[in-house]
Coordinates of C-alpha atoms in Angstrom, one line a residue:
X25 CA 25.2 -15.0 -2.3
X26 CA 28.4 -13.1 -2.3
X27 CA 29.6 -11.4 1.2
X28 CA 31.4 -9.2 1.5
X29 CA 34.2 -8.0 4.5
X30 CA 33.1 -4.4 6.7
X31 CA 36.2 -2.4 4.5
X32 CA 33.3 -2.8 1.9
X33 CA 31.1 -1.1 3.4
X34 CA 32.8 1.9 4.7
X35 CA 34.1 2.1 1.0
X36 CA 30.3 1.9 -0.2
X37 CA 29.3 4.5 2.0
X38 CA 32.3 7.0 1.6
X39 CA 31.9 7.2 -2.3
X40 CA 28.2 8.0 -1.4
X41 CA 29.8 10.9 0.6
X42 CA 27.5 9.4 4.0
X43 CA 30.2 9.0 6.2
X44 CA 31.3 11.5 8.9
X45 CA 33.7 8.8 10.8
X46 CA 34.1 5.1 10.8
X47 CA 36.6 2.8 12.3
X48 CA 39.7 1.1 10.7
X49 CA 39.8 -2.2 12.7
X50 CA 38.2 -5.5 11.5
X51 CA 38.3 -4.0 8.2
X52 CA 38.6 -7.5 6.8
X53 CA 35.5 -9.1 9.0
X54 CA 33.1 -10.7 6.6
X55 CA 29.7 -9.5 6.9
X56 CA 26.9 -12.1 7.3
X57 CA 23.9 -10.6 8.5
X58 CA 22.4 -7.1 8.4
X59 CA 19.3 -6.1 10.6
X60 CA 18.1 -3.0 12.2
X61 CA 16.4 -5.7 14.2
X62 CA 18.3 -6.1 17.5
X63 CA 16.9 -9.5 18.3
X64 CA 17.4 -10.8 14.7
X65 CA 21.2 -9.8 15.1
X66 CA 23.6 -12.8 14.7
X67 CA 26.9 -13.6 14.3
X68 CA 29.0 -11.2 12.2
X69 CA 25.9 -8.9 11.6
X70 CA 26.0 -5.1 10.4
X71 CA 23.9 -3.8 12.7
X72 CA 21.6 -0.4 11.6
X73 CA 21.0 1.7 14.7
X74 CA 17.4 3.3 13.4
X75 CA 14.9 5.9 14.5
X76 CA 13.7 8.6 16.8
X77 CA 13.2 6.3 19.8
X78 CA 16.4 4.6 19.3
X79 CA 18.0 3.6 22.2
X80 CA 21.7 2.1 22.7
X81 CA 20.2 -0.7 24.9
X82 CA 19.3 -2.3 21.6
X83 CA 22.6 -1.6 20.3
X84 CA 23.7 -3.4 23.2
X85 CA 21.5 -6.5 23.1
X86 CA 22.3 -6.7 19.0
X87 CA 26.4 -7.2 20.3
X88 CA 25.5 -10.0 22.6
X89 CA 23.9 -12.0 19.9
X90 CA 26.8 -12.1 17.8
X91 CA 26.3 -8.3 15.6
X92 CA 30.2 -7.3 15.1
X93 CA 29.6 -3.8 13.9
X94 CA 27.0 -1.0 13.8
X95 CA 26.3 2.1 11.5
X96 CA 24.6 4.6 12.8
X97 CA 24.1 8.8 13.1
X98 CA 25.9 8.6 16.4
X99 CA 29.0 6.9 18.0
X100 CA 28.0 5.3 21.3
X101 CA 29.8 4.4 24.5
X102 CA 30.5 0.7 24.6
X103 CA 32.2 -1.2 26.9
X104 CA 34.6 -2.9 24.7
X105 CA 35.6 -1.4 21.3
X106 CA 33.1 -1.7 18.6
X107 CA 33.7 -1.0 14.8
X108 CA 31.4 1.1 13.6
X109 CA 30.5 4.0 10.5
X110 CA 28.8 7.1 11.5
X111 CA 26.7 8.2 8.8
X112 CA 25.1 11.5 7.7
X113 CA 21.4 9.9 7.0
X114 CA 21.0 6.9 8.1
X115 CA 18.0 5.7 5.6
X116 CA 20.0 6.6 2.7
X117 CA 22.7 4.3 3.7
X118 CA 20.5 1.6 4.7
X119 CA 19.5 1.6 0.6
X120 CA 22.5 1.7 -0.5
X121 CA 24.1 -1.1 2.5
X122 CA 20.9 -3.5 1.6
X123 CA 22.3 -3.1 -2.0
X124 CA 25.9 -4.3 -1.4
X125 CA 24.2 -7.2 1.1
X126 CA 22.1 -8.3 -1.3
X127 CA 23.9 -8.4 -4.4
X128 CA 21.6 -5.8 -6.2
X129 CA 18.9 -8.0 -6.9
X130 CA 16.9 -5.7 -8.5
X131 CA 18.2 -5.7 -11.7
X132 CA 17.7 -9.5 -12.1
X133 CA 13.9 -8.1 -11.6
X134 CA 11.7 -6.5 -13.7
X135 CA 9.9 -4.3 -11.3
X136 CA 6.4 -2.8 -12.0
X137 CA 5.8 0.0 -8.8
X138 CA 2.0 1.4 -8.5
X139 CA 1.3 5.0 -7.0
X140 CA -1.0 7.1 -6.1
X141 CA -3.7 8.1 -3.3
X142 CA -6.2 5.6 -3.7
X143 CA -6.4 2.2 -5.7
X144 CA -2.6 0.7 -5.4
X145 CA -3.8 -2.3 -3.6
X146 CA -5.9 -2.9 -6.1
X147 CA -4.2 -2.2 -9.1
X148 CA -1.2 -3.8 -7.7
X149 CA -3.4 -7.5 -7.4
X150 CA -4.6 -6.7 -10.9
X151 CA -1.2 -6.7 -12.3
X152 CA -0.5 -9.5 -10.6
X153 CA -3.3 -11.7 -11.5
X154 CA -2.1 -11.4 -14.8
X155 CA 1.5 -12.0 -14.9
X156 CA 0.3 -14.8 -12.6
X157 CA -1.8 -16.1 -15.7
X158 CA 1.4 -15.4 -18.1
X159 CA 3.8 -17.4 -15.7
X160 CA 1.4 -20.4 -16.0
X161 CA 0.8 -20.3 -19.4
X162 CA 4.8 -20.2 -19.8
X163 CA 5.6 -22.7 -16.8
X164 CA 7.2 -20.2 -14.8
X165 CA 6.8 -19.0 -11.4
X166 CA 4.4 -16.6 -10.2
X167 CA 4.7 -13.0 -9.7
X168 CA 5.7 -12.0 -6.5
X169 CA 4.1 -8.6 -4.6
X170 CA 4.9 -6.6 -1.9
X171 CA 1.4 -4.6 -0.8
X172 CA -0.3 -3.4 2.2
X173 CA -1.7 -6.9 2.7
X174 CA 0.7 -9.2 2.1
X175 CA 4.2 -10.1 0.6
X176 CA 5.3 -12.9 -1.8
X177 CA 8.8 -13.5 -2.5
X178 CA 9.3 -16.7 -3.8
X179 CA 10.3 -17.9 -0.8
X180 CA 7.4 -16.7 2.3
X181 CA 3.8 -15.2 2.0
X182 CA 3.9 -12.6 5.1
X183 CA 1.4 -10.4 6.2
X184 CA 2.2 -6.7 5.9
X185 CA 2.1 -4.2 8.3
X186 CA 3.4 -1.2 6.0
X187 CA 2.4 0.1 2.4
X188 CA 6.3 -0.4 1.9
X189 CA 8.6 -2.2 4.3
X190 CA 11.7 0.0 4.9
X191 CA 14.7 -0.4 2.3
X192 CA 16.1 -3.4 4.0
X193 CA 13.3 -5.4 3.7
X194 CA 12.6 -4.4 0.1
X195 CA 15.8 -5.7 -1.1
X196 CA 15.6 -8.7 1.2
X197 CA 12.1 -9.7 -0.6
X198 CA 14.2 -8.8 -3.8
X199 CA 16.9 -11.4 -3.2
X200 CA 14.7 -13.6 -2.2
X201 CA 12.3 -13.2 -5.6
X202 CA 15.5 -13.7 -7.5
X203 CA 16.9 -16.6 -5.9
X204 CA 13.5 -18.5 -6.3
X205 CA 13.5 -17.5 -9.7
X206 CA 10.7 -15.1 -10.2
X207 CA 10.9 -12.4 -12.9
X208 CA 8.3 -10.4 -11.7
X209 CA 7.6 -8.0 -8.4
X210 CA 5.0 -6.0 -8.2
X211 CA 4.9 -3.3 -5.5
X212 CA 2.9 -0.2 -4.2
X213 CA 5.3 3.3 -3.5
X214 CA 3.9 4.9 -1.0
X215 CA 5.1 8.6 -0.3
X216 CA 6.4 7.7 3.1
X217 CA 8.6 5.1 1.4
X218 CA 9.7 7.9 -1.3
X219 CA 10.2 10.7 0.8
X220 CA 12.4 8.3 3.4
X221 CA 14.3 7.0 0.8
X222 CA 12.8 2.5 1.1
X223 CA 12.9 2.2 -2.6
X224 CA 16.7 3.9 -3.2
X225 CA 18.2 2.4 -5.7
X226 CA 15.3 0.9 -7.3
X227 CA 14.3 1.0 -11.1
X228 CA 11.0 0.4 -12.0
X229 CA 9.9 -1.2 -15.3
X230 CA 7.2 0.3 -15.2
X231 CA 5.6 3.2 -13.1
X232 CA 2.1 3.3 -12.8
X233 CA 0.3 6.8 -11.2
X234 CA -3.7 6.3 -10.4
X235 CA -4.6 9.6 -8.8
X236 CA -3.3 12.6 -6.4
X237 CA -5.8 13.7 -3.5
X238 CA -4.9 15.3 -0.5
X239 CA -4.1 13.0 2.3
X240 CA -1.7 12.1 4.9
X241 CA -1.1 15.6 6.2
X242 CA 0.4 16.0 9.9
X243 CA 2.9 16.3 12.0
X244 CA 4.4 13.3 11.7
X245 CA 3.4 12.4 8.1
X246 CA 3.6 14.9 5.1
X247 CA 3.6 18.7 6.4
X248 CA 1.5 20.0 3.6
X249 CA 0.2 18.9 0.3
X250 CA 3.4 20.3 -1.2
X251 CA 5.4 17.8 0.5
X252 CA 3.3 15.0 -0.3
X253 CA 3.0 15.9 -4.0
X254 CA 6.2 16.3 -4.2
X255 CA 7.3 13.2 -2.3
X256 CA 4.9 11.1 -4.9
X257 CA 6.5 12.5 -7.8
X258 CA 10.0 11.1 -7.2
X259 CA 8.7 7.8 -8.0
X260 CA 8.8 9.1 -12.0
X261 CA 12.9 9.4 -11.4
X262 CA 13.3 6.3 -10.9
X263 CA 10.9 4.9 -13.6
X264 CA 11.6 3.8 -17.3
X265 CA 7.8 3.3 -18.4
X266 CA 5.8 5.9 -16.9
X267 CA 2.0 5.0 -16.6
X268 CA -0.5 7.7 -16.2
X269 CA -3.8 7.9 -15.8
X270 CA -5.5 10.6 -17.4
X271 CA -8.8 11.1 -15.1
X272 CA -6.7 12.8 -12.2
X273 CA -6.7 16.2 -10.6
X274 CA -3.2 17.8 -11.5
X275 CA -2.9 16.0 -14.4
X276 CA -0.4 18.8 -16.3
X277 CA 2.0 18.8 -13.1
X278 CA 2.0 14.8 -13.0
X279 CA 2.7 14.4 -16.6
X280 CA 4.9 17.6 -16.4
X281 CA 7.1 15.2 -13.1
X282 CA 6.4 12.0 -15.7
X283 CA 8.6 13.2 -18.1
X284 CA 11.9 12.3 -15.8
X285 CA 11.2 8.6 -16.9
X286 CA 12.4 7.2 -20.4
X287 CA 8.7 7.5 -21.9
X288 CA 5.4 8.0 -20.6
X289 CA 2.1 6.1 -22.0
X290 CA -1.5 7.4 -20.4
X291 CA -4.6 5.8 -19.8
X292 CA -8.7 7.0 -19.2
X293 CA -12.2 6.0 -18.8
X294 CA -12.9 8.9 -20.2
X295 CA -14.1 7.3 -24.2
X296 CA -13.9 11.4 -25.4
X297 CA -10.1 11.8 -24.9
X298 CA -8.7 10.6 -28.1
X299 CA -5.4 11.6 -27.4
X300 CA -4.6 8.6 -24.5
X301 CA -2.6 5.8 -25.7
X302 CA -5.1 3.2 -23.5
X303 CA -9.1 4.4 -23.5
X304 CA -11.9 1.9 -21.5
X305 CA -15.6 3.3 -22.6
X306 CA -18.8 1.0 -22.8
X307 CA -18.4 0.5 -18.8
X308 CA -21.7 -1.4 -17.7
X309 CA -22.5 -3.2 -14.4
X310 CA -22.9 -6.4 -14.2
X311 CA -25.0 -9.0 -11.8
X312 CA -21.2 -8.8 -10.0
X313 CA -18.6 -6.7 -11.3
X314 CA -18.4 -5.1 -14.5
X315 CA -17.6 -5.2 -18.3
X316 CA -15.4 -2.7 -20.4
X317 CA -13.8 -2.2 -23.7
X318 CA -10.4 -1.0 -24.4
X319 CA -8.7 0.4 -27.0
X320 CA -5.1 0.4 -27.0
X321 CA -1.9 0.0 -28.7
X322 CA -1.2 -3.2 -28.1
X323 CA -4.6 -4.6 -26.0
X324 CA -8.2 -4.6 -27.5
X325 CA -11.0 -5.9 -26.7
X326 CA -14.0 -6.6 -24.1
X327 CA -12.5 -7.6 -20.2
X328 CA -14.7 -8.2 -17.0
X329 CA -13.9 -7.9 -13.6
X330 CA -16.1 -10.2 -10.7
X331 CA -15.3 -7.5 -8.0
X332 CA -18.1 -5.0 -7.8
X333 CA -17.7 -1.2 -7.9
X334 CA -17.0 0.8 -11.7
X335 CA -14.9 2.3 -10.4
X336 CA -12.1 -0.6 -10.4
X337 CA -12.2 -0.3 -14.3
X338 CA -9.6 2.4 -13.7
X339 CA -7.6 0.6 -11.3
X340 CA -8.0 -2.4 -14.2
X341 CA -7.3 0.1 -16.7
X342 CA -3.8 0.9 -15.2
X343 CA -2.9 -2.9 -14.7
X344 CA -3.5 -3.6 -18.4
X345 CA -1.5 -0.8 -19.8
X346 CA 1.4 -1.7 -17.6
X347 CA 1.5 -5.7 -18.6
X348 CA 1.4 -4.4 -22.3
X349 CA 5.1 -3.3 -21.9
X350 CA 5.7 -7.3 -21.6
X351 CA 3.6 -7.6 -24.3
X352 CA 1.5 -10.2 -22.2
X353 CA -1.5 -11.6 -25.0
X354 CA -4.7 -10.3 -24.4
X355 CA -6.4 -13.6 -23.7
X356 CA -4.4 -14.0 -20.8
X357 CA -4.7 -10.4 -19.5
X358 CA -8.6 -11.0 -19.8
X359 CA -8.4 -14.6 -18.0
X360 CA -5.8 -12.9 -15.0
X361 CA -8.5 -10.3 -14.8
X362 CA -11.8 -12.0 -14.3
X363 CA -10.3 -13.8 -12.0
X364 CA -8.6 -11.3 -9.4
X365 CA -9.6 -11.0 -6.2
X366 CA -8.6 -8.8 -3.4
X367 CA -8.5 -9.4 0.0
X368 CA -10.7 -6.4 2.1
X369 CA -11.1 -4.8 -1.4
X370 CA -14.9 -4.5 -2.2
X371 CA -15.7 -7.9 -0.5
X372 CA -19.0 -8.4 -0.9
X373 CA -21.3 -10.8 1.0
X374 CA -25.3 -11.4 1.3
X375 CA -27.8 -12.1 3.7
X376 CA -29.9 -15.6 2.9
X377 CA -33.2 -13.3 1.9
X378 CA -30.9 -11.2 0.0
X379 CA -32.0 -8.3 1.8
X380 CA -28.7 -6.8 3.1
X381 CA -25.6 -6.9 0.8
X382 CA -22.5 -6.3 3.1
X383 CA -19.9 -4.7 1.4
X384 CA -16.5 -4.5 2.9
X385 CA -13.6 -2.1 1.2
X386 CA -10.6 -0.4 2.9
X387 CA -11.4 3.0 1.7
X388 CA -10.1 5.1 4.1
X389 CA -9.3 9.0 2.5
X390 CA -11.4 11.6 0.6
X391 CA -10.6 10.3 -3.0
X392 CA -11.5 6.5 -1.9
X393 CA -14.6 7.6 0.1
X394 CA -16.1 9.8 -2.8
X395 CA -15.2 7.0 -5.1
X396 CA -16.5 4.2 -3.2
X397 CA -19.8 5.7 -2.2
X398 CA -21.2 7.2 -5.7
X399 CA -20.5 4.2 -7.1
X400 CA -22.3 2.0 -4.7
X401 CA -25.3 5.1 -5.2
X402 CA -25.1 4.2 -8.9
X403 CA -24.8 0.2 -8.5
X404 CA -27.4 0.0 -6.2
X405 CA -30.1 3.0 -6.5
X406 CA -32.9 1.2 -4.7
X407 CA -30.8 0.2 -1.1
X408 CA -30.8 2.1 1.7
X409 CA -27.0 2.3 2.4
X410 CA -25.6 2.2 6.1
X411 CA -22.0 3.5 6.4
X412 CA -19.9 2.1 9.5
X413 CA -16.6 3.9 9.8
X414 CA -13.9 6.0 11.5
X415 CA -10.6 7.9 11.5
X416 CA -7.4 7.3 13.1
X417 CA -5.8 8.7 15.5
X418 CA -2.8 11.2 15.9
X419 CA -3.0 11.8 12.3
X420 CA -4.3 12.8 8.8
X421 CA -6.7 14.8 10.7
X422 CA -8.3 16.5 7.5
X423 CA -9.2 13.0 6.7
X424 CA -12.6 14.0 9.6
X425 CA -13.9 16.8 7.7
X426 CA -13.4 15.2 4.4
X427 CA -14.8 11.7 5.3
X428 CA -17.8 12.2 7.5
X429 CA -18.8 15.0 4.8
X430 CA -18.8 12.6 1.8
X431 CA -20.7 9.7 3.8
X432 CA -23.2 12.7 4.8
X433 CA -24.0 13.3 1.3
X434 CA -24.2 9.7 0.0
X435 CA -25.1 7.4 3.0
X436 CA -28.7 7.1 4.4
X437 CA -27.3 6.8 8.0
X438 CA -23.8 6.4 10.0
X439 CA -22.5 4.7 12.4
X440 CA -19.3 6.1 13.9
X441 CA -17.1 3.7 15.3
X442 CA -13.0 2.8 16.1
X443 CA -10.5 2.8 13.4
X444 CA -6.7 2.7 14.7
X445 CA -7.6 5.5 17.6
X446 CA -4.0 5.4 19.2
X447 CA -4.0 7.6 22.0
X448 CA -7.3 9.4 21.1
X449 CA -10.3 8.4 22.0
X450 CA -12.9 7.3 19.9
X451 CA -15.5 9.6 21.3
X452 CA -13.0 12.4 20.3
X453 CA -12.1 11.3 17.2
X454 CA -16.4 10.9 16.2
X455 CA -17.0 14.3 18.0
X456 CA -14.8 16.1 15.2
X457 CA -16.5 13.9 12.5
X458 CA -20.3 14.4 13.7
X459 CA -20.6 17.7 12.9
X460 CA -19.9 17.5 8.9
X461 CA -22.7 14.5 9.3
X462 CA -25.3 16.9 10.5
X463 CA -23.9 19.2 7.9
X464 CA -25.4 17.0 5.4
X465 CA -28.5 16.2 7.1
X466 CA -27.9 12.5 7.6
X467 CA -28.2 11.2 10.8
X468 CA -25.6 8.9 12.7
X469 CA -25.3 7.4 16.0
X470 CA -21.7 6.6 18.1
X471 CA -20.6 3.0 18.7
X472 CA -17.4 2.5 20.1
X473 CA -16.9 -1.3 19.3
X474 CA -16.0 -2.0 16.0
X475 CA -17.6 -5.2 15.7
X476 CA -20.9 -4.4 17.6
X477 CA -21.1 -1.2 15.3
X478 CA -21.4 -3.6 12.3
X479 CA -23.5 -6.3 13.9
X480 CA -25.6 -3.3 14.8
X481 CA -26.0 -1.9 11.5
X482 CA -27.0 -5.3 10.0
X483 CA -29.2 -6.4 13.1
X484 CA -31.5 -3.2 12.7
X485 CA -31.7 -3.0 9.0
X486 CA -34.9 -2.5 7.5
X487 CA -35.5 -3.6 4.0
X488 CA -33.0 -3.8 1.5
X489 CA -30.0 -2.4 2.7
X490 CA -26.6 -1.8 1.9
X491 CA -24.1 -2.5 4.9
X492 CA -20.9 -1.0 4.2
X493 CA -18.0 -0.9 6.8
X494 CA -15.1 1.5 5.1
X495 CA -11.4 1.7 6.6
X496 CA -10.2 -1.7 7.8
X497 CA -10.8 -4.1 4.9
X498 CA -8.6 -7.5 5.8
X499 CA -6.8 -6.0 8.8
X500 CA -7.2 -8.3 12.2
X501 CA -5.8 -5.7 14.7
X502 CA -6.4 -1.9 16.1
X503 CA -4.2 -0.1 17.4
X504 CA -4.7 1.1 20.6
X505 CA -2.5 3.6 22.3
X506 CA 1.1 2.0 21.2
X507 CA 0.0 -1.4 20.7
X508 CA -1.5 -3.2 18.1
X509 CA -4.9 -5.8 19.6
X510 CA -5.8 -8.2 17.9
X511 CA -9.2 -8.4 16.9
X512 CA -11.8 -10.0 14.3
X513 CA -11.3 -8.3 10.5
X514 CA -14.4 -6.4 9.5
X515 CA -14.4 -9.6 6.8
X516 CA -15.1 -11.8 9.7
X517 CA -17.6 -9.3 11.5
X518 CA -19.6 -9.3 8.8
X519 CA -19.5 -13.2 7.7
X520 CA -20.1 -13.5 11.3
X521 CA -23.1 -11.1 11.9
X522 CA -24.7 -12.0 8.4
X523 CA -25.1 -15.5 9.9
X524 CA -26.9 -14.4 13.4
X525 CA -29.1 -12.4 10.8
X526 CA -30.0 -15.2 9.0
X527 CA -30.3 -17.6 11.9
X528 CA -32.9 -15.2 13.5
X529 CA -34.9 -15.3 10.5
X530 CA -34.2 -19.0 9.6

């Protein structure tokens, strides 16, 4: 990888008019790290100064580990002379300093980003099944993904703690991909990583849009639904093939925002529209999963998926018109696709008597709640379906209305229980939920403990019944005030709980 000397830097920055002041000594250091970590700094690093809570004591420990300059908004105090580059916005030049560090790997890649409220995790594993499937019919190395689960580079598998890492990391992942000699990345965009600028710089291939709901609305997230809308549109600048599916709510403002990319090709489950380049119809259910047909430009055919819920046949839908760009052949997209799994994505597990089906999905907003429970009402008409969730803390607060009010209408009862409570309490948090419950007439109880909410909702089933804990999926932690426990997913509660069920009645 080339390096390159701080002059470089400064230089970078000043042509992206960033720079307010920056020092002229060790112009001609070579740069060989770049962190807003302070304990990853090393010798000769760039180091970012990053964030709200900043503080120059990080600053400070990043120098005695070997850092050799900083950029930052501010100019510090230091002891000893430090060159540095004070910048105007400090995530727009990490973007474009990641670039220059990395040698602009992403235009060795051919990036596919997925967008929307609800189903990028999803659609994002879909897509990569496939190409998957493509790389080993051609002998070539898999896919990689960055996704609120985990990250494949080529190089690591990491677990993920952000729908998208910030701009460093992308391009980190990036350079990695290419020097391990990948060809493919696919990514979720989340509207936090276009509004802050993680994905500067960035082409995508192809652009794939799912859906627009409301969601993410506070303080410290998206001020109104304007801003989020907005912020989820930018994706389409930065886009050659736009993807769009067709089934959304503001579908004439999306495909109006759509047609900043070089083309735009749509997609629907909807068999009556005629007009979309990519139509599924002859969606049935099967013992698990589902079957479709698609007509398309370039795809045809009958696909399955063995995940459950019909409503993954838009999520498939997306993935199929986006790996048509590569003109990947349809046997292989239909192999990729029966296949795919997700990790806490409508996980499904049974009791030995087959009278509870646990269901485990990270559905966490209004769009993925509606979506998740009227299907599960159409799959499975004769359970009695239990639904154990929550809301987090300190934000997306409409999230309590619109949740417990859709689990009222479809659920048969509720338990309430944590999910990422911060420095609320979960009795709180369930108080502002309850009263859209009793709303809908459905009764609930409170149970604080995660796990013992799900073991309870098994334990006292009666019947056939339908166990579905929404929110967490694959996650192992909570976050509790400012720190993140560790505790069992809601994958392992169930496996776990399912097996005291069956050992009681063994």
């Amino acid at each position: 990888m080339k390096s390159y000397n701080f002059k470089a830097y400064v230089d970078l920055l000043e042509a992206k008019n960033l720079v307010k002041e920056s020092s002229k000594q060790e112009e001609e250091q070579i740069i060989k790290g770049l962190t807003y970590n302070s304990k990853a700094a090393n010798k000769d690093t760039l180091f970012v100064c990053k964030g709200a809570s900043f503080k120059k004591e990080y600053l400070k420990e990043a120098l005695s580990l070997g850092a050799s300059s900083y950029v930052s908004e501010e100019k510090y105090d230091l002891e000893e002379e430090v060159p540095y580059i004070i910048v105007t916005d400090i995530r727009k030049a990490m973007a474009a300093l990641a670039d220059l560090f990395y040698n602009s790997p992403q235009n060795q890649l051919k990036i596919i980003g997925i967008g929307g409220t609800k189903g990028k995790t999803t659609t994002a594993f879909y897509t990569k099944a496939i190409l998957d499937e493509y790389a080993k019919s051609l002998g070539e190395k898999p896919c990689g993904i960055l996704s609120s689960i985990s990250t494949y580079d080529g190089k690591s598998t990491e677990v993920s703690h952000n729908t998208t890492p910030e701009a460093m990391e992308v391009y980190r992942h990036l350079h990695n991909a290419v020097e391990s000699g990948l060809k493919y990345m696919v990514m979720e965009v989340s509207s936090q990583a276009l509004k802050y600028g993680r994905v500067l710089g960035l082409t995508f291939f192809a652009g794939v849009f799912l859906n627009i709901s409301e969601d993410h609305i506070s303080p410290i997230e998206h001020k109104d639904f304007q801003d989020y809308f907005e912020s989820k549109m930018l994706m389409f600048s930065q886009t050659n093939h736009a993807v769009v599916n067709k089934n959304i709510d503001y579908l004439n403002e999306v495909l109006a925002y759509s047609k900043r990319a070089r083309d735009v090709m749509t997609f629907t489950t909807d068999e009556k529209d005629r007009d979309a380049d990519y139509i599924a119809y002859d969606i049935k259910k099967q013992a698990i999963g589902s079957s479709f047909m698609v007509e398309g430009k370039e795809v045809k055919g009958e696909f399955s998926l063995s995940m459950p819920g019909i409503f993954n046949v838009d999520n498939a839908l997306a993935a199929i018109s986006a790996v048509s760009l590569l003109k990947v052949p349809v046997e292989v997209i239909k192999k990729g696709l029966q296949g795919a799994k997700v990790k806490g994505r409508m996980e499904t597990f049974h009791s030995e008597d087959e009278k509870i089906i646990g269901i485990v999905d990270y559905a966490h907003n209004k769009l993925s709640f509606e979506k998740l429970f009227s299907s599960l009402k159409k799959e499975f008409p004769d359970y009695h379906i239990t639904a154990v969730f929550g809301c987090p803390g300190g934000k997306a607060f409409g999230r309590r209305k619109e949740m417990g009010t859709i689990a009222g209408k479809y659920a048969d009862d509720i338990i309430l229980t944590a999910d990422e409570p911060g420095f609320e309490s979960v009795a709180a948090i369930s108080g502002e939920i309850s009263p859209y419950i009793e709303e809908a007439g459905c009764p609930y109880v409170m149970i604080e403990d995660r796990g013992e909410a799900i073991r309870s909702a098994i334990m006292k089933a009666q019947g056939k019944t339908l166990v579905v804990a929404a929110g967490k999926g694959h996650e192992g932690s909570l976050k509790i005030k400012d720190q993140y426990v560790d505790t069992p997913s809601d994958i392992e509660y169930m496996e776990m709980y399912l097996s005291e069920y069956n050992n009681k009645r063994g």
